Amino acid sequence: MTEHQRVAVVTGASRGIGRSIAIALAAAGQAVVVGYAGNEQAAREVVAEVTAAGGQAVAARADVADEKQVAAMFDTAAETFGGVDVVVNSAGRMALSTIADLDLDDLDAMHRTNIRGTFVVAREAARRVRSGGAIVALSTSITGLQLPTYGAYAASKGAVEAMILILARELRGRDITVNAVAPGPTATELFLTGKDAATIDRMAKQPPLERLGAPSDIAGVVAFLTGPAGRWVNGQTLRANGGII
């Protein structure tokens, strides 16, 4: 581990799980680049929350699937804080439909963010993260639950797990850990939108802990993986889902 302050780039950090991750990493002493796609006000609110608590943060807009914008986001980290040690790709898109009925435009949009976006961020991270650093990508426990209407989304996140675990092997000798975190049903806007109360209640009762995850539950796992206690966890998918599978 190096002595300089660790610097984290977190995509999808303006809301939901990404927001909680950014706040948790800042609370652990990391300077944070709050990556966002479009909601500048929400990203600035995360920066304000971090700085009010005594941390350091800056917002950076980037479409994760656009390699030039992603490179510029990493440049912001280097110019503002001196480099990059931690990268967490939390940006994601979800469209629910049976495979038979899915609009292929929705498929393309989802795969652009979830697959290409993960690849672009991972590629930049592989080139920039300093020795002793950590890379984390968000997957989903739906890949194991195999619920109807989640086929395209699960396929995109299966690709995330495949590429991120291969990256762990490709970074041999660099002292950089690479892992995926696969949340179960988590109470975010992305999860709750379009679901009625009965569906939400049924899914909340599925894990043995009998509740939905909270964004802070996932943020705690990411903070562990990117901190000193998580250095021996590498090339893994951690299923943070309350025991649902």
Short mmCIF file of C-alpha atoms in Angstrom, two decimals:
data_model
loop_
_atom_site.label_atom_id
_atom_site.label_comp_id
_atom_site.label_asym_id
_atom_site.label_seq_id
_atom_site.Cartn_x
_atom_site.Cartn_y
_atom_site.Cartn_z
CA MET A 1 0.00 0.00 0.00
CA THR A 2 1.28 3.44 -0.88
CA GLU A 3 1.39 6.41 1.45
CA HIS A 4 -0.34 8.95 -0.78
CA GLN A 5 -4.03 9.67 -0.32
CA ARG A 6 -6.04 7.18 -2.31
CA VAL A 7 -8.16 8.58 -5.11
CA ALA A 8 -11.34 6.90 -6.32
CA VAL A 9 -13.29 7.32 -9.55
CA VAL A 10 -16.91 6.19 -9.09
CA THR A 11 -19.26 6.13 -12.08
CA GLY A 12 -23.02 6.33 -11.69
CA ALA A 13 -22.32 8.18 -8.46
CA SER A 14 -25.07 10.78 -8.58
CA ARG A 15 -27.74 8.47 -7.15
CA GLY A 16 -28.58 5.03 -5.80
CA ILE A 17 -25.84 2.53 -5.08
CA GLY A 18 -23.16 4.63 -6.78
CA ARG A 19 -23.95 7.61 -4.57
CA SER A 20 -23.64 5.49 -1.43
CA ILE A 21 -20.35 4.06 -2.69
CA ALA A 22 -18.90 7.52 -3.31
CA ILE A 23 -19.91 8.68 0.17
CA ALA A 24 -18.56 5.50 1.81
CA LEU A 25 -15.19 5.75 0.06
CA ALA A 26 -14.90 9.41 1.02
CA ALA A 27 -15.70 8.49 4.63
CA ALA A 28 -12.84 5.99 4.44
CA GLY A 29 -10.47 8.81 3.54
CA GLN A 30 -10.38 8.56 -0.24
CA ALA A 31 -10.68 11.59 -2.50
CA VAL A 32 -13.57 10.87 -4.86
CA VAL A 33 -14.41 11.77 -8.44
CA VAL A 34 -18.21 11.65 -8.63
CA GLY A 35 -18.92 10.40 -12.14
CA TYR A 36 -22.36 11.11 -13.59
CA ALA A 37 -24.07 10.82 -16.95
CA GLY A 38 -26.56 13.67 -16.93
CA ASN A 39 -27.83 14.77 -13.52
CA GLU A 40 -25.33 17.49 -12.64
CA GLN A 41 -27.37 18.79 -9.72
CA ALA A 42 -27.48 15.38 -8.04
CA ALA A 43 -23.73 14.93 -8.56
CA ARG A 44 -23.04 18.33 -7.03
CA GLU A 45 -25.17 17.34 -4.04
CA VAL A 46 -22.95 14.29 -3.51
CA VAL A 47 -19.85 16.50 -3.70
CA ALA A 48 -21.40 18.89 -1.18
CA GLU A 49 -22.24 16.05 1.20
CA VAL A 50 -18.70 14.69 1.02
CA THR A 51 -17.05 18.07 1.54
CA ALA A 52 -19.43 18.98 4.38
CA ALA A 53 -18.21 15.82 6.15
CA GLY A 54 -14.59 16.89 5.71
CA GLY A 55 -13.80 14.83 2.60
CA GLN A 56 -12.60 15.73 -0.87
CA ALA A 57 -14.69 15.28 -4.02
CA VAL A 58 -15.22 16.68 -7.47
CA ALA A 59 -17.94 15.96 -10.04
CA ALA A 60 -17.09 14.80 -13.57
CA ARG A 61 -19.58 14.18 -16.36
CA ALA A 62 -18.99 11.20 -18.63
CA ASP A 63 -20.96 8.74 -20.72
CA VAL A 64 -19.23 5.53 -19.66
CA ALA A 65 -19.50 4.13 -23.19
CA ASP A 66 -17.64 7.11 -24.67
CA GLU A 67 -13.90 6.49 -24.39
CA LYS A 68 -12.97 10.17 -24.79
CA GLN A 69 -15.31 11.27 -22.02
CA VAL A 70 -14.10 8.48 -19.74
CA ALA A 71 -10.47 9.43 -20.40
CA ALA A 72 -11.35 13.03 -19.52
CA MET A 73 -12.93 11.87 -16.25
CA PHE A 74 -9.70 10.06 -15.35
CA ASP A 75 -7.77 13.19 -16.35
CA THR A 76 -9.90 15.12 -13.85
CA ALA A 77 -8.85 12.68 -11.13
CA ALA A 78 -5.18 13.04 -12.03
CA GLU A 79 -5.27 16.83 -12.35
CA THR A 80 -7.32 17.41 -9.20
CA PHE A 81 -5.97 14.75 -6.85
CA GLY A 82 -2.77 13.46 -8.45
CA GLY A 83 -3.74 10.06 -9.83
CA VAL A 84 -6.17 7.13 -9.60
CA ASP A 85 -6.06 4.23 -7.12
CA VAL A 86 -9.63 2.95 -7.07
CA VAL A 87 -12.20 2.63 -9.86
CA VAL A 88 -15.78 1.56 -9.20
CA ASN A 89 -18.06 1.23 -12.22
CA SER A 90 -21.59 1.56 -10.85
CA ALA A 91 -23.20 3.10 -13.93
CA GLY A 92 -25.88 0.84 -15.36
CA ARG A 93 -29.13 0.61 -17.26
CA MET A 94 -32.00 -1.85 -16.88
CA ALA A 95 -34.90 -2.63 -19.22
CA LEU A 96 -37.30 -5.39 -18.21
CA SER A 97 -39.18 -7.49 -20.75
CA THR A 98 -39.63 -11.07 -21.79
CA ILE A 99 -37.08 -12.06 -24.40
CA ALA A 100 -39.89 -12.54 -26.93
CA ASP A 101 -41.17 -9.00 -26.48
CA LEU A 102 -38.03 -6.95 -25.83
CA ASP A 103 -37.57 -3.91 -28.06
CA LEU A 104 -34.13 -4.32 -29.64
CA ASP A 105 -33.48 -0.60 -29.29
CA ASP A 106 -33.78 -1.11 -25.52
CA LEU A 107 -31.41 -4.07 -25.79
CA ASP A 108 -28.83 -2.01 -27.66
CA ALA A 109 -29.07 0.92 -25.23
CA MET A 110 -28.70 -1.35 -22.22
CA HIS A 111 -25.78 -3.24 -23.65
CA ARG A 112 -24.08 0.00 -24.68
CA THR A 113 -24.05 1.16 -21.07
CA ASN A 114 -23.62 -2.15 -19.26
CA ILE A 115 -21.21 -3.98 -21.56
CA ARG A 116 -19.40 -1.36 -23.63
CA GLY A 117 -19.45 1.07 -20.71
CA THR A 118 -17.95 -1.47 -18.33
CA PHE A 119 -15.31 -2.36 -20.91
CA VAL A 120 -14.37 1.27 -21.57
CA VAL A 121 -14.07 2.08 -17.86
CA ALA A 122 -12.16 -1.14 -17.17
CA ARG A 123 -9.77 -0.44 -20.06
CA GLU A 124 -9.01 3.05 -18.78
CA ALA A 125 -8.65 1.72 -15.24
CA ALA A 126 -6.20 -0.95 -16.39
CA ARG A 127 -4.06 1.75 -17.98
CA ARG A 128 -4.20 4.25 -15.11
CA VAL A 129 -4.71 2.67 -11.69
CA ARG A 130 -1.59 2.83 -9.54
CA SER A 131 0.07 -0.13 -7.83
CA GLY A 132 -1.84 -1.09 -4.69
CA GLY A 133 -5.13 -0.07 -6.27
CA ALA A 134 -8.48 -1.75 -6.80
CA ILE A 135 -11.06 -2.04 -9.57
CA VAL A 136 -14.67 -3.01 -8.87
CA ALA A 137 -17.56 -3.44 -11.31
CA LEU A 138 -21.22 -3.85 -10.36
CA SER A 139 -22.97 -6.98 -11.58
CA THR A 140 -26.25 -8.44 -10.30
CA SER A 141 -27.46 -11.50 -8.43
CA ILE A 142 -30.17 -11.82 -11.10
CA THR A 143 -27.63 -13.85 -13.07
CA GLY A 144 -28.21 -16.60 -10.49
CA LEU A 145 -31.88 -15.95 -9.73
CA GLN A 146 -32.82 -16.17 -13.42
CA LEU A 147 -36.13 -14.33 -13.05
CA PRO A 148 -38.45 -13.89 -16.02
CA THR A 149 -38.23 -10.49 -17.79
CA TYR A 150 -34.60 -10.04 -16.66
CA GLY A 151 -33.06 -12.01 -19.55
CA ALA A 152 -31.39 -9.15 -21.41
CA TYR A 153 -30.27 -7.40 -18.23
CA ALA A 154 -28.81 -10.60 -16.78
CA ALA A 155 -27.03 -11.27 -20.08
CA SER A 156 -25.39 -7.84 -19.96
CA LYS A 157 -24.24 -8.35 -16.39
CA GLY A 158 -22.97 -11.85 -17.16
CA ALA A 159 -20.69 -10.13 -19.65
CA VAL A 160 -19.55 -7.75 -16.91
CA GLU A 161 -18.52 -10.64 -14.67
CA ALA A 162 -16.70 -12.42 -17.50
CA MET A 163 -14.61 -9.43 -18.56
CA ILE A 164 -13.84 -8.15 -15.07
CA LEU A 165 -12.60 -11.52 -13.79
CA ILE A 166 -10.38 -11.91 -16.86
CA LEU A 167 -8.98 -8.44 -16.19
CA ALA A 168 -7.89 -9.63 -12.74
CA ARG A 169 -5.65 -12.21 -14.44
CA GLU A 170 -4.39 -9.75 -17.03
CA LEU A 171 -3.14 -7.40 -14.30
CA ARG A 172 -0.86 -10.06 -12.79
CA GLY A 173 2.19 -8.45 -11.22
CA ARG A 174 0.61 -4.98 -10.93
CA ASP A 175 -0.64 -5.37 -7.31
CA ILE A 176 -4.13 -4.32 -8.37
CA THR A 177 -7.22 -6.23 -7.26
CA VAL A 178 -10.17 -6.63 -9.62
CA ASN A 179 -13.55 -7.86 -8.44
CA ALA A 180 -17.26 -7.74 -9.24
CA VAL A 181 -20.01 -7.10 -6.70
CA ALA A 182 -23.41 -8.60 -7.48
CA PRO A 183 -26.19 -6.98 -5.43
CA GLY A 184 -29.48 -8.69 -4.83
CA PRO A 185 -32.76 -6.72 -4.84
CA THR A 186 -31.78 -3.30 -3.48
CA ALA A 187 -34.09 -0.40 -2.68
CA THR A 188 -33.00 2.03 -5.38
CA GLU A 189 -34.99 4.03 -7.92
CA LEU A 190 -33.70 1.68 -10.65
CA PHE A 191 -35.09 -1.35 -8.82
CA LEU A 192 -38.34 0.12 -7.51
CA THR A 193 -39.54 1.79 -10.71
CA GLY A 194 -42.38 -0.12 -12.37
CA LYS A 195 -42.96 -2.56 -9.51
CA ASP A 196 -46.15 -2.66 -7.46
CA ALA A 197 -46.14 -2.99 -3.68
CA ALA A 198 -46.97 -6.70 -3.77
CA THR A 199 -44.02 -7.46 -6.04
CA ILE A 200 -41.64 -5.43 -3.88
CA ASP A 201 -42.91 -7.14 -0.72
CA ARG A 202 -42.53 -10.59 -2.28
CA MET A 203 -38.96 -9.89 -3.36
CA ALA A 204 -38.11 -8.42 0.03
CA LYS A 205 -39.11 -11.70 1.68
CA GLN A 206 -36.94 -13.88 -0.57
CA PRO A 207 -33.62 -13.55 1.29
CA PRO A 208 -33.30 -15.29 4.66
CA LEU A 209 -32.80 -11.82 6.15
CA GLU A 210 -36.27 -10.92 4.81
CA ARG A 211 -35.62 -7.41 3.57
CA LEU A 212 -34.43 -5.56 0.53
CA GLY A 213 -30.82 -4.49 0.48
CA ALA A 214 -29.99 -0.86 1.11
CA PRO A 215 -27.49 1.04 -1.03
CA SER A 216 -25.30 1.33 2.07
CA ASP A 217 -25.14 -2.49 2.27
CA ILE A 218 -23.51 -2.60 -1.15
CA ALA A 219 -21.31 0.41 -0.45
CA GLY A 220 -19.91 -1.36 2.62
CA VAL A 221 -18.84 -4.33 0.51
CA VAL A 222 -17.17 -2.05 -2.04
CA ALA A 223 -15.41 -0.10 0.73
CA PHE A 224 -14.05 -3.40 2.06
CA LEU A 225 -12.80 -4.52 -1.35
CA THR A 226 -11.10 -1.20 -2.06
CA GLY A 227 -9.58 -0.80 1.40
CA PRO A 228 -6.65 -2.48 3.18
CA ALA A 229 -8.75 -5.31 4.62
CA GLY A 230 -9.81 -6.48 1.16
CA ARG A 231 -6.38 -6.84 -0.45
CA TRP A 232 -6.47 -10.66 -0.54
CA VAL A 233 -9.79 -10.80 -2.39
CA ASN A 234 -9.09 -10.78 -6.11
CA GLY A 235 -10.73 -12.10 -9.26
CA GLN A 236 -14.03 -12.81 -7.49
CA THR A 237 -17.71 -12.03 -7.77
CA LEU A 238 -19.12 -11.21 -4.33
CA ARG A 239 -22.86 -11.75 -4.12
CA ALA A 240 -24.14 -9.12 -1.69
CA ASN A 241 -27.75 -10.24 -1.49
CA GLY A 242 -28.68 -11.27 2.04
CA GLY A 243 -28.46 -14.96 1.19
CA ILE A 244 -31.08 -14.96 -1.59
CA ILE A 245 -28.90 -17.39 -3.58
#
